[in-house]
Short mmCIF file of C-alpha atoms and ligand atoms in Angstrom, two decimals:
data_model
loop_
_atom_site.label_atom_id
_atom_site.label_comp_id
_atom_site.label_asym_id
_atom_site.label_seq_id
_atom_site.Cartn_x
_atom_site.Cartn_y
_atom_site.Cartn_z
CA MET A 606 71.62 73.27 98.70
CA LYS A 607 69.89 75.46 96.16
CA ALA A 608 70.73 75.39 92.46
CA THR A 609 69.47 76.64 89.17
CA ILE A 610 69.76 74.22 86.26
CA ALA A 611 69.32 75.38 82.66
CA VAL A 612 67.62 72.61 80.73
CA ILE A 613 67.94 72.29 76.94
CA GLY A 614 65.87 69.39 75.61
CA GLY A 615 66.88 70.21 72.04
CA ASP A 616 65.88 68.04 69.08
CA GLY A 617 64.94 64.50 68.25
CA ILE A 618 64.92 62.28 71.32
CA GLY A 619 66.37 65.15 73.41
CA PRO A 620 63.17 66.26 75.14
CA GLU A 621 62.17 62.71 76.07
CA ILE A 622 65.56 61.79 77.63
CA VAL A 623 65.92 65.11 79.44
CA GLY A 624 62.35 64.70 80.77
CA ALA A 625 63.40 61.41 82.30
CA ALA A 626 66.61 62.83 83.73
CA GLN A 627 64.75 65.80 85.23
CA LYS A 628 62.41 63.44 87.14
CA VAL A 629 65.46 61.59 88.47
CA MET A 630 67.00 64.89 89.60
CA GLU A 631 63.79 65.82 91.34
CA ALA A 632 63.72 62.49 93.12
CA VAL A 633 67.29 63.05 94.40
CA ALA A 634 66.45 66.65 95.43
CA ALA A 635 63.42 65.41 97.41
CA LYS A 636 65.52 62.79 99.13
CA LYS A 637 68.44 65.03 99.94
CA GLY A 638 66.38 68.20 100.72
CA PHE A 639 67.89 70.16 97.86
CA SER A 640 66.00 72.90 96.11
CA LEU A 641 66.45 72.75 92.33
CA GLU A 642 65.05 75.31 89.94
CA PHE A 643 64.88 74.17 86.29
CA LYS A 644 65.02 76.82 83.61
CA PRO A 645 64.02 75.40 80.23
CA CYS A 646 65.62 77.03 77.20
CA LEU A 647 65.80 76.46 73.42
CA ALA A 648 68.78 75.53 71.26
CA GLY A 649 69.40 73.65 67.97
CA GLY A 650 66.60 72.97 65.51
CA ALA A 651 64.00 73.81 68.15
CA ALA A 652 65.48 77.33 68.40
CA LEU A 653 65.75 77.65 64.60
CA ASP A 654 62.02 76.88 64.42
CA ALA A 655 61.16 79.43 67.08
CA PHE A 656 63.71 82.21 66.50
CA GLY A 657 65.55 81.46 63.26
CA VAL A 658 68.89 81.00 65.05
CA PRO A 659 70.35 77.85 66.64
CA LEU A 660 71.64 79.50 69.70
CA PRO A 661 69.52 82.50 70.92
CA GLN A 662 71.27 85.07 73.12
CA GLU A 663 68.54 84.36 75.77
CA THR A 664 69.72 80.79 75.96
CA ILE A 665 73.37 81.79 76.39
CA ASP A 666 72.35 84.24 79.15
CA ILE A 667 70.26 81.65 80.99
CA CYS A 668 73.02 79.10 80.78
CA ARG A 669 75.69 81.54 81.92
CA SER A 670 73.79 82.50 85.02
CA ALA A 671 72.73 78.90 85.91
CA ASP A 672 74.74 76.61 88.22
CA ALA A 673 74.81 73.91 85.44
CA VAL A 674 73.28 73.09 82.12
CA LEU A 675 71.60 69.76 81.32
CA LEU A 676 71.31 69.12 77.58
CA GLY A 677 69.62 66.33 75.60
CA ALA A 678 70.75 66.51 71.99
CA VAL A 679 70.63 68.83 69.05
CA GLY A 680 70.46 68.07 65.32
CA ASP A 681 67.57 67.57 62.96
CA PRO A 682 67.85 66.42 59.36
CA LYS A 683 65.28 69.07 58.47
CA TRP A 684 68.03 71.62 58.86
CA ASP A 685 70.72 69.71 57.00
CA THR A 686 70.68 72.11 54.04
CA VAL A 687 70.71 75.40 55.87
CA GLU A 688 73.91 77.43 55.59
CA PRO A 689 76.65 76.03 57.83
CA SER A 690 76.54 78.90 60.37
CA ARG A 691 72.90 78.13 61.14
CA ARG A 692 73.12 74.33 61.51
CA PRO A 693 71.64 73.05 64.75
CA GLU A 694 75.07 71.68 65.73
CA LYS A 695 76.26 75.29 65.90
CA ALA A 696 74.22 75.55 69.11
CA ILE A 697 76.28 73.00 70.98
CA LEU A 698 79.57 74.28 69.56
CA GLY A 699 78.56 77.89 70.36
CA LEU A 700 77.56 76.93 73.96
CA ARG A 701 80.87 75.19 74.50
CA LYS A 702 82.73 78.28 73.27
CA GLU A 703 80.52 80.81 75.08
CA LEU A 704 80.82 78.96 78.34
CA GLY A 705 84.54 78.29 77.90
CA LEU A 706 83.99 74.50 78.27
CA PHE A 707 87.46 73.29 77.20
CA ALA A 708 87.44 69.97 79.05
CA ASN A 709 85.12 67.21 78.05
CA LEU A 710 85.02 64.15 80.32
CA ARG A 711 83.58 60.97 78.90
CA PRO A 712 83.74 58.03 81.34
CA ILE A 713 83.27 54.65 79.68
CA LYS A 714 82.50 51.78 81.91
CA VAL A 715 81.03 48.40 81.08
CA PHE A 716 78.04 47.53 83.26
CA ALA A 717 78.38 43.94 84.43
CA PRO A 718 74.71 42.94 83.64
CA LEU A 719 75.15 44.32 80.07
CA ILE A 720 78.42 42.66 79.18
CA GLY A 721 76.66 40.32 76.82
CA ARG A 722 75.33 43.24 74.87
CA SER A 723 78.75 44.46 73.86
CA PRO A 724 79.63 43.72 70.20
CA LEU A 725 82.99 42.54 71.61
CA LYS A 726 83.62 39.28 73.31
CA GLU A 727 83.10 39.30 77.10
CA SER A 728 86.79 38.30 77.49
CA VAL A 729 87.78 41.45 75.64
CA VAL A 730 85.37 44.01 77.06
CA GLY A 731 85.40 42.75 80.68
CA GLY A 732 86.97 45.28 83.08
CA THR A 733 86.71 48.18 80.74
CA ASP A 734 86.69 51.41 82.74
CA LEU A 735 88.31 54.40 81.05
CA LEU A 736 87.91 58.19 81.01
CA ILE A 737 88.28 60.05 77.77
CA VAL A 738 89.41 63.61 78.37
CA ARG A 739 88.68 65.47 75.14
CA GLU A 740 89.79 69.01 74.34
CA LEU A 741 86.54 70.77 73.46
CA THR A 742 87.04 74.37 72.38
CA GLY A 743 90.01 74.25 70.06
CA GLY A 744 91.52 72.42 67.08
CA ILE A 745 89.83 71.84 63.78
CA TYR A 746 86.36 72.45 65.14
CA PHE A 747 87.14 76.07 65.73
CA GLY A 748 90.05 76.77 63.39
CA GLU A 749 90.02 78.91 60.32
CA ARG A 750 87.60 77.45 57.69
CA GLN A 751 86.90 77.95 54.08
CA GLU A 752 83.57 76.64 52.71
CA ALA A 753 83.25 75.86 48.99
CA ASP A 754 80.68 75.22 46.45
CA PRO A 755 80.65 71.59 45.35
CA ALA A 756 79.25 72.72 41.93
CA ASP A 757 82.44 74.74 41.28
CA PRO A 758 84.98 72.46 39.59
CA ALA A 759 87.85 74.62 40.81
CA ALA A 760 86.49 74.73 44.40
CA SER A 761 88.83 74.19 47.39
CA ALA A 762 87.84 74.06 51.04
CA TYR A 763 89.85 73.77 54.26
CA ASP A 764 89.60 73.48 58.06
CA VAL A 765 92.68 74.36 60.15
CA GLU A 766 93.85 72.24 63.10
CA ALA A 767 95.58 74.78 65.33
CA TYR A 768 96.50 74.48 69.05
CA SER A 769 98.44 76.87 71.29
CA ALA A 770 100.61 75.74 74.21
CA PRO A 771 98.28 77.17 76.82
CA GLU A 772 95.28 75.43 75.26
CA ILE A 773 97.16 72.14 75.37
CA LYS A 774 98.48 72.66 78.84
CA ARG A 775 95.12 73.29 80.43
CA ILE A 776 93.48 70.26 79.03
CA LEU A 777 96.52 68.06 79.93
CA GLU A 778 96.36 69.34 83.49
CA VAL A 779 92.80 68.04 83.78
CA ALA A 780 93.88 64.70 82.34
CA PHE A 781 96.96 64.31 84.58
CA LYS A 782 94.92 65.12 87.62
CA ALA A 783 92.17 62.71 86.59
CA ALA A 784 94.82 59.95 86.17
CA GLN A 785 96.18 60.72 89.65
CA GLY A 786 92.67 60.19 91.09
CA ARG A 787 92.23 56.93 89.18
CA ARG A 788 94.69 54.14 88.33
CA GLY A 789 97.55 56.42 87.48
CA LYS A 790 97.90 55.76 83.77
CA LEU A 791 97.61 58.45 81.03
CA THR A 792 97.46 57.66 77.34
CA SER A 793 97.85 60.62 75.09
CA ILE A 794 96.54 60.15 71.57
CA ASP A 795 97.92 62.12 68.62
CA LYS A 796 99.15 61.90 65.05
CA ALA A 797 102.65 63.24 65.77
CA ASN A 798 104.06 61.23 62.86
CA VAL A 799 102.26 63.61 60.51
CA LEU A 800 100.84 66.73 62.23
CA ALA A 801 102.73 69.70 63.67
CA SER A 802 99.94 70.38 66.13
CA SER A 803 100.40 66.83 67.42
CA ARG A 804 104.15 67.18 67.79
CA LEU A 805 103.53 70.30 69.98
CA TRP A 806 100.93 68.33 71.97
CA ARG A 807 103.29 65.40 72.53
CA GLY A 808 106.19 67.57 73.54
CA ILE A 809 104.04 69.35 76.21
CA VAL A 810 102.83 65.99 77.53
CA ASP A 811 106.43 64.91 78.06
CA ASN A 812 107.38 68.19 79.68
CA MET A 813 104.47 67.98 82.09
CA ALA A 814 105.01 64.35 82.88
CA ALA A 815 107.86 65.34 85.25
CA ASP A 816 105.36 67.21 87.46
CA TYR A 817 103.17 64.18 87.83
CA ALA A 818 105.63 61.59 88.92
CA GLY A 819 102.96 59.07 90.01
CA VAL A 820 101.41 58.95 86.52
CA GLN A 821 102.59 56.56 83.90
CA VAL A 822 102.41 58.27 80.52
CA GLU A 823 102.23 56.65 77.11
CA HIS A 824 101.68 58.01 73.59
CA LEU A 825 99.70 56.35 70.83
CA TYR A 826 99.09 57.44 67.35
CA VAL A 827 95.27 57.80 66.73
CA ASP A 828 95.11 55.00 64.17
CA ASN A 829 96.76 52.52 66.55
CA GLY A 830 94.77 53.94 69.54
CA SER A 831 91.50 53.33 67.78
CA MET A 832 92.58 49.79 67.07
CA GLN A 833 93.72 49.17 70.62
CA LEU A 834 90.34 50.39 71.90
CA ILE A 835 88.62 47.42 70.34
CA LEU A 836 91.46 44.94 70.80
CA ARG A 837 91.86 45.54 74.55
CA PRO A 838 89.80 48.38 75.94
CA SER A 839 90.63 47.44 79.46
CA GLN A 840 94.30 48.58 79.03
CA PHE A 841 93.20 52.22 79.21
CA ASP A 842 92.73 54.39 82.29
CA VAL A 843 92.66 58.04 81.18
CA MET A 844 92.96 58.86 77.56
CA VAL A 845 93.58 62.47 76.56
CA THR A 846 93.28 63.85 73.09
CA ASN A 847 92.31 66.74 70.92
CA ASN A 848 88.81 67.78 69.88
CA ILE A 849 88.32 65.70 66.70
CA PHE A 850 90.12 62.59 67.76
CA GLY A 851 88.06 62.73 70.96
CA ASP A 852 84.86 62.97 69.07
CA ILE A 853 85.65 59.86 67.03
CA LEU A 854 87.28 57.76 69.73
CA SER A 855 84.49 58.39 72.32
CA ASP A 856 81.82 56.96 70.01
CA GLU A 857 84.01 53.95 69.40
CA ALA A 858 84.85 53.45 73.07
CA ALA A 859 81.20 53.91 74.03
CA VAL A 860 79.80 51.19 71.87
CA THR A 861 82.16 48.63 73.34
CA THR A 862 79.97 48.87 76.44
CA GLY A 863 76.89 47.71 74.55
CA SER A 864 75.11 50.89 73.63
CA ILE A 865 76.14 54.53 73.07
CA GLY A 866 72.78 55.34 74.85
CA LEU A 867 74.36 54.56 78.20
CA LEU A 868 77.19 57.04 78.25
CA PRO A 869 77.27 60.45 79.98
CA SER A 870 79.59 63.42 79.62
CA ALA A 871 80.57 66.53 81.49
CA SER A 872 81.98 69.67 79.77
CA LEU A 873 83.85 71.82 82.21
CA GLY A 874 85.70 75.09 82.08
CA SER A 875 85.96 78.05 84.44
CA GLY A 876 82.23 78.74 84.73
CA THR A 877 78.99 76.89 84.32
CA GLY A 878 79.41 73.19 83.45
CA LEU A 879 77.33 71.44 80.74
CA TYR A 880 76.16 67.82 80.95
CA GLU A 881 74.86 65.73 78.13
CA PRO A 882 74.78 62.17 76.89
CA ILE A 883 77.43 61.56 74.21
CA HIS A 884 74.97 60.32 71.57
CA GLY A 885 73.07 62.45 69.15
CA SER A 886 69.37 63.35 68.61
CA ALA A 887 68.49 60.03 66.87
CA PRO A 888 65.68 61.52 64.73
CA ASP A 889 64.72 58.04 63.49
CA ILE A 890 63.34 57.03 66.85
CA ALA A 891 62.30 60.49 68.18
CA GLY A 892 58.92 60.73 69.90
CA GLN A 893 58.44 56.94 70.06
CA GLY A 894 59.57 56.38 73.66
CA LYS A 895 62.38 54.08 72.42
CA ALA A 896 65.43 56.10 73.48
CA ASN A 897 67.55 55.06 76.38
CA PRO A 898 67.60 57.87 78.99
CA ILE A 899 70.46 56.33 81.01
CA GLY A 900 73.20 58.38 79.31
CA THR A 901 71.29 61.55 80.21
CA ILE A 902 70.50 60.31 83.72
CA LEU A 903 74.17 59.51 84.31
CA SER A 904 75.02 62.99 82.98
CA ALA A 905 72.79 64.34 85.71
CA ALA A 906 74.82 62.33 88.19
CA MET A 907 77.99 63.97 86.85
CA LEU A 908 76.23 67.39 87.20
CA PHE A 909 75.62 66.75 90.90
CA ARG A 910 79.31 65.58 91.22
CA TYR A 911 81.16 68.35 89.34
CA SER A 912 78.92 71.42 89.36
CA LEU A 913 77.04 71.06 92.64
CA GLN A 914 79.73 69.20 94.58
CA GLN A 915 77.24 66.59 95.71
CA GLU A 916 79.07 63.35 95.43
CA GLU A 917 76.51 61.33 97.45
CA ALA A 918 73.71 62.50 95.17
CA ALA A 919 75.81 61.45 92.19
CA GLN A 920 76.36 58.00 93.65
CA LEU A 921 72.75 57.64 94.56
CA ILE A 922 71.87 57.99 90.82
CA GLU A 923 74.67 55.69 89.67
CA ALA A 924 73.66 53.02 92.18
CA ALA A 925 70.01 53.28 91.17
CA VAL A 926 70.95 52.82 87.46
CA GLU A 927 73.05 49.76 88.40
CA ARG A 928 70.12 48.33 90.41
CA VAL A 929 67.59 48.75 87.58
CA LEU A 930 69.98 47.14 85.10
CA THR A 931 70.80 44.34 87.47
CA ALA A 932 67.02 43.69 87.91
CA GLY A 933 66.89 43.08 84.17
CA HIS A 934 65.09 46.18 82.87
CA ARG A 935 66.15 47.09 79.31
CA THR A 936 65.30 49.82 76.81
CA ALA A 937 65.25 48.62 73.16
CA ASP A 938 68.90 49.43 72.44
CA ILE A 939 70.17 47.11 75.21
CA ALA A 940 67.42 44.43 75.03
CA ALA A 941 68.46 40.92 74.20
CA ALA A 942 66.26 38.47 72.16
CA GLY A 943 63.29 37.59 74.41
CA ASP A 944 63.46 40.76 76.54
CA THR A 945 60.41 42.97 76.55
CA PRO A 946 61.88 46.53 76.30
CA VAL A 947 60.71 49.25 78.61
CA SER A 948 60.04 52.79 77.27
CA THR A 949 62.12 55.85 77.83
CA GLU A 950 59.67 57.08 80.44
CA GLN A 951 59.37 53.65 82.15
CA MET A 952 63.21 53.38 82.41
CA GLY A 953 63.23 56.82 84.03
CA ASP A 954 60.46 55.94 86.45
CA LEU A 955 62.22 52.68 87.40
CA ILE A 956 65.35 54.69 88.27
CA VAL A 957 63.23 57.16 90.25
CA ALA A 958 61.74 54.29 92.19
CA ALA A 959 65.14 52.84 92.92
CA ILE A 960 66.30 56.19 94.27
CA LYS A 961 63.19 56.49 96.51
CA GLU A 962 63.79 52.98 97.89
CA ALA A 963 67.50 53.57 98.53
C1 IPM B 1428 79.66 65.17 70.30
C2 IPM B 1428 78.89 65.45 68.99
C3 IPM B 1428 79.12 66.87 68.61
C4 IPM B 1428 80.66 66.99 68.33
C5 IPM B 1428 78.33 67.38 67.36
C6 IPM B 1428 76.87 67.24 67.62
C7 IPM B 1428 78.73 68.75 66.96
O1 IPM B 1428 79.18 64.50 68.03
O2 IPM B 1428 79.39 65.85 71.29
O3 IPM B 1428 80.42 64.19 70.27
O4 IPM B 1428 81.10 66.68 67.22
O5 IPM B 1428 81.37 67.43 69.25
MG1 MG B 1429 80.45 62.96 68.68
#
């Protein structure tokens, strides 16, 4: 198996966590006899510094021709005041759009050895294992937008939430199929009591449910859904929702597991897939070796699974992560009182060692 992986370290902690994940991928490649070629490219604040744009055409081209993209994080407060079209976040939004990555999979699973690190009681968080399927290239993120000057007393700004039936159908298809391959339950999250776009969404879910007889479908309004996520996260199997609700709910769901630093994601469409941890660039701890690389390392596992069709390689990484956590190794975000945290690099190396030993 030969593959080319575009690698975007990005900003903040991005380069550190991606560095650790790359070493893990190399260890897997050595073990399995794969040949991986990494192609580093720039995006976000790093690209703004170098080229004056957040997403250079060269980066888009490299990503398009690669078999998969591994991304750390983008976003740097240094660029908070640039005009909105040049913000570092535009890089990730642009990549999602350019690569047609309409389906974002965010699996959220509590690791048994970390259950005590959850902000929720063990009795509440135990058994949590859900998959958020987030629509990623539509809705309010990409709808018509009007910026406005806060200094203008008559200013008015807007962002339009618009969804077409085909956009809704293709993300629901991903979600229904995922539910079929898991525990057979699909929760669709919307705000159909208020929003027209949600009423269309809900109607299409109901129409499609007939084609997926084995899947039990329920609808929740997003306010109730966000409450249910902390009341009883284990009730969910697959949760499907629009772009903005998925953004919000995935952070909430992630932290129930103890740390957002643990959670991976895959963004899929018709072409190259993109893999990134669900957290941001954490500029406050950048360059200090404090970041948890596990979210990125598990994203690399998803890369092997979905883009390279190497399920065994994916499981090798996931088992190594479990083993290292079970052995008690902790980065600062998941350390309990009395634990001596390991650095980003050390955590990566421990996982590499576990892969070699497997
Ligand atoms: C995420 C992030 C992005 C989003 C930002 C960085 C634009 O929060 O992937 O969840 O809002 O989609
Ligand atoms: Mg987010």
